[in-house]
Amino acid sequence: MMKRKTTTKSRSGHGRELMLHLILTAVAGLIFWILGEALFPALTEKLYTPLGIALYFLIFSVIIAITLVIASWSNADFSNPANGRNRKSDLQLLAICLAVLLVFSFVFELLYELGDDTIPEPTSYIFLIDDSGSMDGTEADRVTAIRDIMASSDTTVPYAVYSFTANATLLQGMGYYAEGDEENFIFSSYGGTSILSSIADVLNDLSSGVLSGAGAYPKILLLSDGASFHIGLKNVTKSCRRASVSVSTVGMGNCDESFLQQIASLTGGVYVYCTDASDLSASLAAAIATDTDRNLLSQRVTFTHDGLYTFLRILFLCLLGVIWSFMKTRALWEEADFRHTALLLSIGLCVCAALLMEFCADMGSIALTRLVFCLLWAVTPGHKKQRPPKKAYEFDPIPGMEEQHGGTGNGTESSLSRSKETEAQQGRSISSTSAPVKPFEADTDPFQQNKDPFASGSDPFPSNSDPFSTGGSPLGSDPFGSKSAPSSDSFGSADPFSAGNDPFGHNK
């Protein structure tokens, strides 16, 4: 009995290949992230930013592509010519895809940076000065720094001054600088440090009208030398962006630099560290600058056209993800069914990475956000390439077949192969000893004659007389065994059915 032979790979085998490939590509993504974080500042600050972002994507693609090429070639079945691929063509196609990704990433970053600055020039300054006990001895330096900045000829905007410990205290209301204002800057250097609640107090005064005249884009200049609770960071920074308020921070002594950097980066400001109290004037002046840089892979803070930039970043990263997914699947995978599945999965992961970069970049550390982004772009499923089976069918063994053919085991495959071999040998022997015979050739006439049996001059019957003439027999002999044909009817001289003669011996 013939039955279908099972040729599919076990589920566990597919699962192992899938997990191994995912792990390898994820590790490659992690390795690139470590390298990328070291290179990212130089790529975006020392180089032309579109070129730096393009190089970032190129380096990432090369590392992941090398991993995929090694995994793909190691799984290839070289014993089957049908599965062998032209490795030179693979590399050429891969190089073309990398070049396309480089060009498009450059163009998309260039388009993303077009337009006005994301943070307009400040319409007012709000000094928020730490007055905790750790600031003792720097009172004069703090007063001098505020006066120097506001008394400079370049400053033509109003200002206000707050001191803060657990809460913010207004020292100088919103207005333009005038000589003698510094007499209002009274610092006691006592108490703790609560940065976020103090920023929230300033925002409340802006919304309530206490700081009327601050304009559309006020800027907070925060100075602190201590640490503070991080609880509520996201809510406070969102409130700042909603109110179009940027915050630049200046750190001194044992300040929590990471915390101050987050506040500045999430609100469009800059962070400056002051090594000595005598340098406060220069440090606060540097903090007045606004961080207007934006790129596809960093936090973006904008007070104008934010919806447009949101759409553009998601669109550009999704398009780059499609190009990257096509490169991975088309250049590295051969099987059409698997390539289609891998392409859809890769595109889906890249879309998730684009959404993550837009909506999660300002929710924590941007470095961790880029880590997840790199992992989503890197992970790629894989499978073991299989040779097609040589035998698609098998036969149930016939009892005794093993003994007849001298086989062992069930004898199925050996008996089938021997039968085919015997038939082939018999066919070869017949073809070699006899030529093909045509049934109606001249010397093999089935009637043993070379002429028409009804042609003129030949009689198809042994007799030369009419087979139906009187006394003649079509068979040439008496069918009843006599040597000559009877001269009269076999039933008598008269008609057996004539009147007066009963064929059964009775007379009527």
Short mmCIF file of C-alpha atoms in Angstrom, two decimals:
data_model
loop_
_atom_site.label_atom_id
_atom_site.label_comp_id
_atom_site.label_asym_id
_atom_site.label_seq_id
_atom_site.Cartn_x
_atom_site.Cartn_y
_atom_site.Cartn_z
CA MET A 1 0.00 0.00 0.00
CA MET A 2 1.31 3.45 -0.95
CA LYS A 3 1.18 6.33 1.51
CA ARG A 4 2.54 9.87 1.71
CA LYS A 5 5.89 10.21 3.40
CA THR A 6 6.24 12.98 5.99
CA THR A 7 8.88 15.55 4.96
CA THR A 8 8.11 18.62 7.11
CA LYS A 9 10.42 19.82 9.84
CA SER A 10 9.34 19.39 13.44
CA ARG A 11 7.90 22.32 15.30
CA SER A 12 10.66 22.19 17.88
CA GLY A 13 13.30 22.44 15.13
CA HIS A 14 11.65 25.53 13.66
CA GLY A 15 11.35 27.05 17.12
CA ARG A 16 15.05 26.59 17.85
CA GLU A 17 16.08 28.18 14.55
CA LEU A 18 13.69 31.09 15.11
CA MET A 19 14.88 31.79 18.66
CA LEU A 20 18.56 31.45 17.70
CA HIS A 21 18.17 33.98 14.90
CA LEU A 22 16.24 36.42 17.07
CA ILE A 23 18.87 36.22 19.81
CA LEU A 24 21.77 36.73 17.39
CA THR A 25 20.22 39.78 15.77
CA ALA A 26 19.18 41.23 19.14
CA VAL A 27 22.75 40.87 20.41
CA ALA A 28 24.01 42.62 17.26
CA GLY A 29 21.54 45.45 17.91
CA LEU A 30 22.80 45.75 21.50
CA ILE A 31 26.41 45.90 20.31
CA PHE A 32 25.58 48.66 17.86
CA TRP A 33 23.67 50.64 20.52
CA ILE A 34 26.75 50.66 22.76
CA LEU A 35 28.87 51.85 19.83
CA GLY A 36 26.22 54.28 18.62
CA GLU A 37 25.85 56.03 21.97
CA ALA A 38 29.58 56.70 21.97
CA LEU A 39 29.46 58.07 18.41
CA PHE A 40 26.13 59.89 18.49
CA PRO A 41 27.32 63.17 20.09
CA ALA A 42 30.16 63.49 17.60
CA LEU A 43 27.92 62.57 14.66
CA THR A 44 25.29 65.19 15.53
CA GLU A 45 27.46 67.99 16.95
CA LYS A 46 30.77 67.89 15.10
CA LEU A 47 29.42 66.83 11.71
CA TYR A 48 26.67 68.25 9.56
CA THR A 49 23.65 66.76 11.31
CA PRO A 50 21.96 65.16 8.23
CA LEU A 51 25.27 63.51 7.35
CA GLY A 52 25.79 62.37 10.94
CA ILE A 53 22.33 60.77 11.15
CA ALA A 54 22.88 59.09 7.75
CA LEU A 55 26.19 57.64 8.98
CA TYR A 56 24.47 56.44 12.16
CA PHE A 57 21.94 54.44 10.12
CA LEU A 58 24.68 53.18 7.80
CA ILE A 59 26.86 51.85 10.62
CA PHE A 60 23.84 50.22 12.21
CA SER A 61 22.81 48.58 8.92
CA VAL A 62 26.30 47.25 8.20
CA ILE A 63 26.59 45.59 11.63
CA ILE A 64 23.16 43.95 11.40
CA ALA A 65 23.68 42.97 7.75
CA ILE A 66 26.96 41.21 8.57
CA THR A 67 25.18 39.25 11.30
CA LEU A 68 22.37 38.28 8.93
CA VAL A 69 24.76 37.29 6.12
CA ILE A 70 26.69 35.00 8.45
CA ALA A 71 23.48 33.44 9.77
CA SER A 72 22.01 33.06 6.28
CA TRP A 73 25.09 31.48 4.71
CA SER A 74 25.68 29.14 7.64
CA ASN A 75 22.14 27.78 7.22
CA ALA A 76 22.44 27.28 3.45
CA ASP A 77 22.23 23.73 2.09
CA PHE A 78 25.21 23.62 -0.27
CA SER A 79 24.69 19.92 -1.05
CA ASN A 80 21.59 20.81 -3.04
CA PRO A 81 22.35 22.87 -6.17
CA ALA A 82 18.79 24.21 -6.22
CA ASN A 83 19.39 25.92 -2.90
CA GLY A 84 22.77 27.39 -3.81
CA ARG A 85 22.72 31.13 -4.34
CA ASN A 86 25.00 33.50 -6.13
CA ARG A 87 26.88 35.03 -3.20
CA LYS A 88 28.31 37.78 -5.38
CA SER A 89 24.80 38.86 -6.43
CA ASP A 90 23.75 38.83 -2.78
CA LEU A 91 26.55 41.18 -1.80
CA GLN A 92 25.89 43.48 -4.76
CA LEU A 93 22.22 43.77 -3.89
CA LEU A 94 23.10 44.33 -0.24
CA ALA A 95 25.49 47.15 -1.18
CA ILE A 96 22.80 48.80 -3.31
CA CYS A 97 20.30 48.64 -0.46
CA LEU A 98 22.81 50.15 1.98
CA ALA A 99 23.48 53.01 -0.43
CA VAL A 100 19.74 53.65 -0.81
CA LEU A 101 19.30 53.69 2.96
CA LEU A 102 22.20 56.14 3.33
CA VAL A 103 20.75 58.55 0.76
CA PHE A 104 17.20 58.45 2.09
CA SER A 105 18.25 58.89 5.73
CA PHE A 106 20.27 61.96 4.70
CA VAL A 107 17.33 63.45 2.76
CA PHE A 108 14.76 62.74 5.48
CA GLU A 109 16.93 64.29 8.21
CA LEU A 110 17.52 67.34 6.02
CA LEU A 111 13.77 67.79 5.49
CA TYR A 112 13.07 67.25 9.18
CA GLU A 113 15.43 70.08 10.15
CA LEU A 114 13.93 72.59 7.72
CA GLY A 115 11.83 75.41 9.12
CA ASP A 116 12.11 77.88 11.95
CA ASP A 117 13.68 77.16 15.30
CA THR A 118 11.59 74.94 17.52
CA ILE A 119 12.03 77.34 20.47
CA PRO A 120 11.52 81.04 19.72
CA GLU A 121 13.66 83.70 21.36
CA PRO A 122 12.69 84.28 25.03
CA THR A 123 10.27 87.10 25.71
CA SER A 124 11.32 87.32 29.39
CA TYR A 125 13.71 85.79 31.94
CA ILE A 126 12.68 84.28 35.25
CA PHE A 127 15.61 83.62 37.62
CA LEU A 128 14.90 80.70 39.98
CA ILE A 129 17.81 80.66 42.47
CA ASP A 130 18.48 77.90 45.00
CA ASP A 131 18.51 79.39 48.53
CA SER A 132 19.09 76.20 50.53
CA GLY A 133 21.64 75.90 53.33
CA SER A 134 24.24 74.38 50.99
CA MET A 135 24.36 77.70 49.07
CA ASP A 136 25.64 79.57 52.12
CA GLY A 137 28.52 81.93 51.28
CA THR A 138 27.47 82.54 47.65
CA GLU A 139 24.86 85.24 48.25
CA ALA A 140 26.95 88.07 46.77
CA ASP A 141 27.93 86.00 43.75
CA ARG A 142 24.28 85.20 43.02
CA VAL A 143 23.26 88.86 43.22
CA THR A 144 26.14 89.94 41.02
CA ALA A 145 25.36 87.32 38.39
CA ILE A 146 21.74 88.45 38.05
CA ARG A 147 22.72 92.14 37.89
CA ASP A 148 25.45 91.58 35.28
CA ILE A 149 23.12 89.72 32.96
CA MET A 150 20.23 92.17 33.19
CA ALA A 151 22.44 95.28 33.09
CA SER A 152 24.15 94.25 29.88
CA SER A 153 23.30 96.29 26.80
CA ASP A 154 22.16 93.16 24.93
CA THR A 155 19.32 92.50 27.34
CA THR A 156 16.08 94.19 26.31
CA VAL A 157 13.50 91.85 27.87
CA PRO A 158 11.74 92.00 31.24
CA TYR A 159 12.75 89.74 34.10
CA ALA A 160 11.66 88.40 37.52
CA VAL A 161 13.62 86.83 40.41
CA TYR A 162 12.60 83.94 42.67
CA SER A 163 14.43 82.16 45.46
CA PHE A 164 13.42 78.63 46.39
CA THR A 165 13.86 76.03 49.10
CA ALA A 166 10.74 73.92 49.67
CA ASN A 167 8.72 76.45 47.67
CA ALA A 168 9.42 79.40 45.40
CA THR A 169 9.39 82.96 46.78
CA LEU A 170 9.04 85.98 44.50
CA LEU A 171 11.81 88.56 45.14
CA GLN A 172 11.45 90.81 42.08
CA GLY A 173 8.26 91.16 40.07
CA MET A 174 8.15 91.12 36.29
CA GLY A 175 9.61 94.30 34.79
CA TYR A 176 12.58 95.79 33.02
CA TYR A 177 15.85 96.15 34.89
CA ALA A 178 16.65 99.37 36.67
CA GLU A 179 19.59 100.32 38.83
CA GLY A 180 19.00 99.41 42.43
CA ASP A 181 16.90 96.35 41.71
CA GLU A 182 19.58 94.16 43.29
CA GLU A 183 18.59 95.52 46.69
CA ASN A 184 15.52 93.30 46.42
CA PHE A 185 17.61 90.16 45.89
CA ILE A 186 17.76 88.96 49.49
CA PHE A 187 18.99 85.40 50.05
CA SER A 188 19.00 83.68 53.46
CA SER A 189 20.61 80.35 52.46
CA TYR A 190 18.47 78.20 54.66
CA GLY A 191 16.29 75.15 54.15
CA GLY A 192 16.07 72.27 51.72
CA THR A 193 15.82 71.92 47.96
CA SER A 194 12.63 71.20 46.06
CA ILE A 195 13.18 71.91 42.39
CA LEU A 196 10.06 70.53 40.72
CA SER A 197 7.59 72.07 43.16
CA SER A 198 9.34 75.44 42.74
CA ILE A 199 9.02 75.26 38.95
CA ALA A 200 5.35 74.42 39.40
CA ASP A 201 4.92 77.53 41.61
CA VAL A 202 6.37 79.72 38.86
CA LEU A 203 4.02 78.18 36.30
CA ASN A 204 1.07 78.88 38.58
CA ASP A 205 2.08 82.54 38.89
CA LEU A 206 2.35 82.77 35.09
CA SER A 207 -1.10 81.29 34.55
CA SER A 208 -2.70 83.35 37.35
CA GLY A 209 -1.32 86.66 36.09
CA VAL A 210 1.09 87.34 38.94
CA LEU A 211 3.85 87.53 36.33
CA SER A 212 1.89 89.54 33.81
CA GLY A 213 4.04 90.93 31.03
CA ALA A 214 6.19 87.80 30.73
CA GLY A 215 5.24 87.43 27.08
CA ALA A 216 4.48 84.32 25.04
CA TYR A 217 7.80 82.52 25.57
CA PRO A 218 9.28 83.12 29.04
CA LYS A 219 12.51 81.36 30.01
CA ILE A 220 13.39 80.06 33.47
CA LEU A 221 17.08 80.20 34.51
CA LEU A 222 17.43 77.70 37.38
CA LEU A 223 20.51 77.56 39.64
CA SER A 224 21.01 74.74 42.19
CA ASP A 225 23.79 72.87 43.93
CA GLY A 226 21.76 70.07 45.50
CA ALA A 227 19.62 67.02 44.74
CA SER A 228 15.86 66.85 44.66
CA PHE A 229 13.05 64.34 44.29
CA HIS A 230 12.35 63.20 40.73
CA ILE A 231 8.70 62.41 41.32
CA GLY A 232 6.53 64.45 38.97
CA LEU A 233 9.26 65.23 36.43
CA LYS A 234 7.11 64.26 33.42
CA ASN A 235 4.10 66.26 34.59
CA VAL A 236 6.14 69.39 35.33
CA THR A 237 8.06 69.32 32.04
CA LYS A 238 4.83 68.74 30.09
CA SER A 239 3.29 71.71 31.85
CA CYS A 240 6.30 73.81 30.84
CA ARG A 241 5.95 72.85 27.19
CA ARG A 242 2.22 73.44 27.31
CA ALA A 243 2.84 76.94 28.67
CA SER A 244 5.68 77.51 26.13
CA VAL A 245 8.21 77.88 28.95
CA SER A 246 11.78 76.67 28.45
CA VAL A 247 14.05 75.89 31.42
CA SER A 248 17.85 76.15 31.36
CA THR A 249 19.72 74.83 34.38
CA VAL A 250 23.04 75.69 36.02
CA GLY A 251 24.62 73.20 38.43
CA MET A 252 27.10 73.83 41.19
CA GLY A 253 28.95 71.71 43.76
CA ASN A 254 27.34 68.28 44.34
CA CYS A 255 24.26 68.89 42.25
CA ASP A 256 22.27 66.11 40.59
CA GLU A 257 23.58 66.72 37.10
CA SER A 258 21.53 64.01 35.44
CA PHE A 259 18.32 65.43 36.90
CA LEU A 260 19.17 68.98 35.83
CA GLN A 261 20.07 67.76 32.35
CA GLN A 262 16.70 66.03 32.00
CA ILE A 263 14.81 69.15 33.01
CA ALA A 264 16.69 71.21 30.45
CA SER A 265 16.43 68.70 27.60
CA LEU A 266 12.71 68.07 28.15
CA THR A 267 11.85 71.76 28.05
CA GLY A 268 14.15 73.01 25.29
CA GLY A 269 16.81 74.49 27.51
CA VAL A 270 20.50 73.78 28.08
CA TYR A 271 22.48 72.55 31.06
CA VAL A 272 25.67 74.32 32.25
CA TYR A 273 27.92 73.29 35.11
CA CYS A 274 29.61 76.05 37.13
CA THR A 275 32.87 75.04 38.78
CA ASP A 276 33.21 78.18 40.91
CA ALA A 277 30.76 80.68 42.33
CA SER A 278 32.75 83.54 40.82
CA ASP A 279 31.87 82.20 37.38
CA LEU A 280 28.12 82.38 37.97
CA SER A 281 27.70 85.37 35.66
CA ALA A 282 29.28 83.56 32.72
CA SER A 283 27.39 80.34 33.51
CA LEU A 284 23.99 82.05 33.68
CA ALA A 285 24.78 83.96 30.51
CA ALA A 286 25.55 80.64 28.75
CA ALA A 287 22.31 79.17 30.09
CA ILE A 288 20.32 81.88 28.33
CA ALA A 289 21.03 80.06 25.06
CA THR A 290 18.24 77.86 23.75
CA ASP A 291 18.76 74.31 22.53
CA THR A 292 17.02 74.38 19.16
CA ASP A 293 18.68 71.32 17.63
CA ARG A 294 16.33 68.57 16.52
CA ASN A 295 16.93 65.30 14.70
CA LEU A 296 15.10 62.07 14.04
CA LEU A 297 16.71 60.19 16.94
CA SER A 298 16.69 62.75 19.77
CA GLN A 299 14.18 64.44 22.02
CA ARG A 300 12.32 67.23 20.33
CA VAL A 301 10.90 70.23 22.13
CA THR A 302 8.97 72.75 20.10
CA PHE A 303 6.39 75.39 20.90
CA THR A 304 5.29 75.86 17.30
CA HIS A 305 4.21 73.36 14.61
CA ASP A 306 4.69 70.44 16.98
CA GLY A 307 1.99 68.40 15.23
CA LEU A 308 3.78 68.77 11.89
CA TYR A 309 7.09 67.60 13.33
CA THR A 310 5.34 64.66 15.00
CA PHE A 311 3.90 63.56 11.66
CA LEU A 312 7.20 64.03 9.81
CA ARG A 313 9.28 62.03 12.28
CA ILE A 314 6.85 59.08 12.28
CA LEU A 315 6.58 59.18 8.48
CA PHE A 316 10.32 59.39 7.82
CA LEU A 317 11.24 56.66 10.32
CA CYS A 318 8.53 54.38 8.93
CA LEU A 319 9.78 54.88 5.37
CA LEU A 320 13.35 54.16 6.45
CA GLY A 321 12.02 51.06 8.21
CA VAL A 322 10.39 49.84 5.01
CA ILE A 323 13.66 50.31 3.09
CA TRP A 324 15.57 48.54 5.84
CA SER A 325 13.05 45.66 5.96
CA PHE A 326 13.21 45.19 2.18
CA MET A 327 16.99 45.15 2.36
CA LYS A 328 17.01 42.44 5.02
CA THR A 329 14.46 40.16 3.40
CA ARG A 330 15.21 40.63 -0.30
CA ALA A 331 18.97 40.62 -0.13
CA LEU A 332 19.41 37.87 2.45
CA TRP A 333 16.52 35.41 2.15
CA GLU A 334 15.74 33.15 -0.77
CA GLU A 335 12.44 31.42 0.04
CA ALA A 336 9.48 33.48 -1.18
CA ASP A 337 7.03 32.35 1.51
CA PHE A 338 9.43 33.02 4.36
CA ARG A 339 10.58 36.30 2.81
CA HIS A 340 7.00 37.59 2.76
CA THR A 341 6.47 36.72 6.42
CA ALA A 342 9.79 38.19 7.50
CA LEU A 343 9.10 41.39 5.54
CA LEU A 344 5.74 41.98 7.23
CA LEU A 345 7.18 41.27 10.67
CA SER A 346 10.15 43.57 10.12
CA ILE A 347 7.96 46.42 8.86
CA GLY A 348 5.69 46.05 11.88
CA LEU A 349 8.63 46.25 14.28
CA CYS A 350 10.02 49.32 12.51
CA VAL A 351 6.64 51.07 12.74
CA CYS A 352 6.62 50.35 16.49
CA ALA A 353 10.14 51.79 16.73
CA ALA A 354 9.04 55.00 14.99
CA LEU A 355 6.08 55.45 17.36
CA LEU A 356 8.35 54.73 20.32
CA MET A 357 10.86 57.38 19.28
CA GLU A 358 8.17 60.02 18.91
CA PHE A 359 6.01 59.39 21.97
CA CYS A 360 8.49 57.94 24.48
CA ALA A 361 11.62 60.01 23.90
CA ASP A 362 10.57 62.62 26.46
CA MET A 363 9.36 60.11 29.04
CA GLY A 364 12.80 59.21 30.32
CA SER A 365 16.36 58.77 29.21
CA ILE A 366 16.78 59.22 25.47
CA ALA A 367 19.61 56.67 25.54
CA LEU A 368 17.21 53.94 26.75
CA THR A 369 14.72 54.94 24.09
CA ARG A 370 17.38 54.52 21.40
CA LEU A 371 18.26 51.12 22.89
CA VAL A 372 14.73 49.82 22.36
CA PHE A 373 14.69 51.45 18.92
CA CYS A 374 17.86 49.61 17.89
CA LEU A 375 16.55 46.28 19.19
CA LEU A 376 13.26 46.62 17.28
CA TRP A 377 15.16 47.43 14.09
CA ALA A 378 17.66 44.62 14.59
CA VAL A 379 15.60 41.55 15.49
CA THR A 380 14.93 39.36 12.46
CA PRO A 381 13.39 35.86 12.32
CA GLY A 382 15.24 33.03 10.63
CA HIS A 383 14.87 29.37 9.72
CA LYS A 384 16.95 26.41 8.66
CA LYS A 385 17.07 25.87 4.91
CA GLN A 386 16.00 22.35 4.05
CA ARG A 387 16.77 20.16 1.04
CA PRO A 388 13.68 18.93 -0.79
CA PRO A 389 13.09 15.21 -0.10
CA LYS A 390 14.40 12.76 -2.69
CA LYS A 391 11.52 10.31 -2.15
CA ALA A 392 8.02 11.60 -1.74
CA TYR A 393 6.36 8.15 -1.47
CA GLU A 394 7.02 4.84 0.21
CA PHE A 395 5.31 1.42 0.02
CA ASP A 396 4.20 -0.92 2.73
CA PRO A 397 6.27 -4.10 2.65
CA ILE A 398 4.77 -7.28 1.20
CA PRO A 399 5.15 -10.28 3.50
CA GLY A 400 8.10 -12.39 2.43
CA MET A 401 9.53 -9.74 0.12
CA GLU A 402 12.55 -9.31 2.34
CA GLU A 403 13.44 -12.99 2.11
CA GLN A 404 12.83 -13.17 -1.63
CA HIS A 405 15.14 -10.22 -2.35
CA GLY A 406 17.56 -10.86 0.44
CA GLY A 407 16.72 -7.53 2.14
CA THR A 408 16.68 -6.66 5.77
CA GLY A 409 14.28 -4.68 7.90
CA ASN A 410 10.94 -3.90 6.26
CA GLY A 411 12.46 -4.18 2.76
CA THR A 412 10.29 -1.40 1.39
CA GLU A 413 12.81 0.90 -0.19
CA SER A 414 15.28 -1.84 -1.18
CA SER A 415 12.55 -3.97 -2.80
CA LEU A 416 11.18 -0.99 -4.70
CA SER A 417 14.59 0.03 -5.99
CA ARG A 418 15.49 -3.58 -6.97
CA SER A 419 12.19 -3.95 -8.85
CA LYS A 420 12.86 -0.76 -10.81
CA GLU A 421 16.41 -1.90 -11.54
CA THR A 422 15.21 -5.34 -12.78
CA GLU A 423 12.66 -3.72 -15.09
CA ALA A 424 15.29 -1.42 -16.49
CA GLN A 425 17.69 -4.32 -17.12
CA GLN A 426 14.98 -6.38 -18.87
CA GLY A 427 14.11 -3.43 -21.08
CA ARG A 428 17.75 -2.96 -22.05
CA SER A 429 18.16 -6.69 -22.87
CA ILE A 430 15.04 -6.79 -25.07
CA SER A 431 16.00 -3.64 -26.93
CA SER A 432 19.52 -4.94 -27.57
CA THR A 433 18.48 -8.41 -28.96
CA SER A 434 15.45 -7.63 -31.12
CA ALA A 435 14.46 -4.86 -33.42
CA PRO A 436 10.98 -3.41 -33.40
CA VAL A 437 8.58 -5.34 -35.68
CA LYS A 438 5.97 -3.75 -37.83
CA PRO A 439 2.92 -6.06 -38.00
CA PHE A 440 2.05 -5.51 -41.65
CA GLU A 441 5.39 -5.55 -43.40
CA ALA A 442 5.70 -7.63 -46.60
CA ASP A 443 7.54 -10.62 -45.15
CA THR A 444 5.38 -10.84 -42.06
CA ASP A 445 1.93 -10.89 -43.72
CA PRO A 446 -0.52 -12.47 -41.27
CA PHE A 447 -2.17 -14.29 -44.21
CA GLN A 448 1.22 -15.48 -45.51
CA GLN A 449 0.43 -13.93 -48.90
CA ASN A 450 1.88 -11.02 -50.75
CA LYS A 451 -1.20 -10.23 -52.81
CA ASP A 452 -4.80 -9.36 -52.45
CA PRO A 453 -6.79 -12.53 -51.64
CA PHE A 454 -9.55 -11.31 -53.92
CA ALA A 455 -7.32 -10.22 -56.76
CA SER A 456 -7.85 -11.61 -60.23
CA GLY A 457 -6.46 -15.08 -60.84
CA SER A 458 -6.57 -16.33 -57.28
CA ASP A 459 -9.36 -18.26 -55.62
CA PRO A 460 -9.78 -17.76 -51.87
CA PHE A 461 -11.39 -21.19 -51.67
CA PRO A 462 -9.87 -24.55 -52.45
CA SER A 463 -12.55 -25.31 -55.07
CA ASN A 464 -12.53 -23.78 -58.57
CA SER A 465 -16.30 -24.02 -58.90
CA ASP A 466 -19.03 -21.79 -57.64
CA PRO A 467 -19.38 -22.56 -53.97
CA PHE A 468 -23.14 -22.35 -54.31
CA SER A 469 -23.53 -24.36 -57.52
CA THR A 470 -25.30 -27.71 -57.59
CA GLY A 471 -23.20 -30.42 -56.10
CA GLY A 472 -20.63 -28.09 -54.78
CA SER A 473 -19.71 -27.41 -51.18
CA PRO A 474 -18.22 -24.22 -49.88
CA LEU A 475 -15.99 -26.24 -47.64
CA GLY A 476 -14.84 -28.54 -50.41
CA SER A 477 -16.12 -31.68 -48.66
CA ASP A 478 -19.36 -33.22 -47.47
CA PRO A 479 -20.19 -31.75 -44.11
CA PHE A 480 -21.77 -34.99 -43.14
CA GLY A 481 -18.77 -37.08 -43.89
CA SER A 482 -19.61 -38.33 -47.44
CA LYS A 483 -16.94 -38.12 -50.15
CA SER A 484 -19.21 -36.48 -52.71
CA ALA A 485 -22.11 -34.16 -52.50
CA PRO A 486 -25.55 -35.86 -52.67
CA SER A 487 -27.38 -35.45 -55.94
CA SER A 488 -30.67 -35.07 -54.25
CA ASP A 489 -32.02 -33.46 -51.15
CA SER A 490 -30.81 -34.91 -47.87
CA PHE A 491 -34.39 -35.65 -46.81
CA GLY A 492 -35.36 -37.40 -50.05
CA SER A 493 -35.99 -36.66 -53.64
CA ALA A 494 -39.02 -34.57 -52.91
CA ASP A 495 -39.46 -31.44 -50.94
CA PRO A 496 -39.86 -32.43 -47.31
CA PHE A 497 -42.51 -29.80 -46.83
CA SER A 498 -44.44 -30.52 -50.02
CA ALA A 499 -48.00 -31.84 -49.89
CA GLY A 500 -48.26 -35.42 -48.83
CA ASN A 501 -44.88 -35.60 -47.27
CA ASP A 502 -44.56 -35.14 -43.58
CA PRO A 503 -40.99 -34.44 -42.50
CA PHE A 504 -41.67 -36.36 -39.33
CA GLY A 505 -42.80 -39.49 -41.19
CA HIS A 506 -46.53 -38.94 -41.08
CA ASN A 507 -48.80 -38.60 -44.10
CA LYS A 508 -51.64 -36.23 -44.02
#
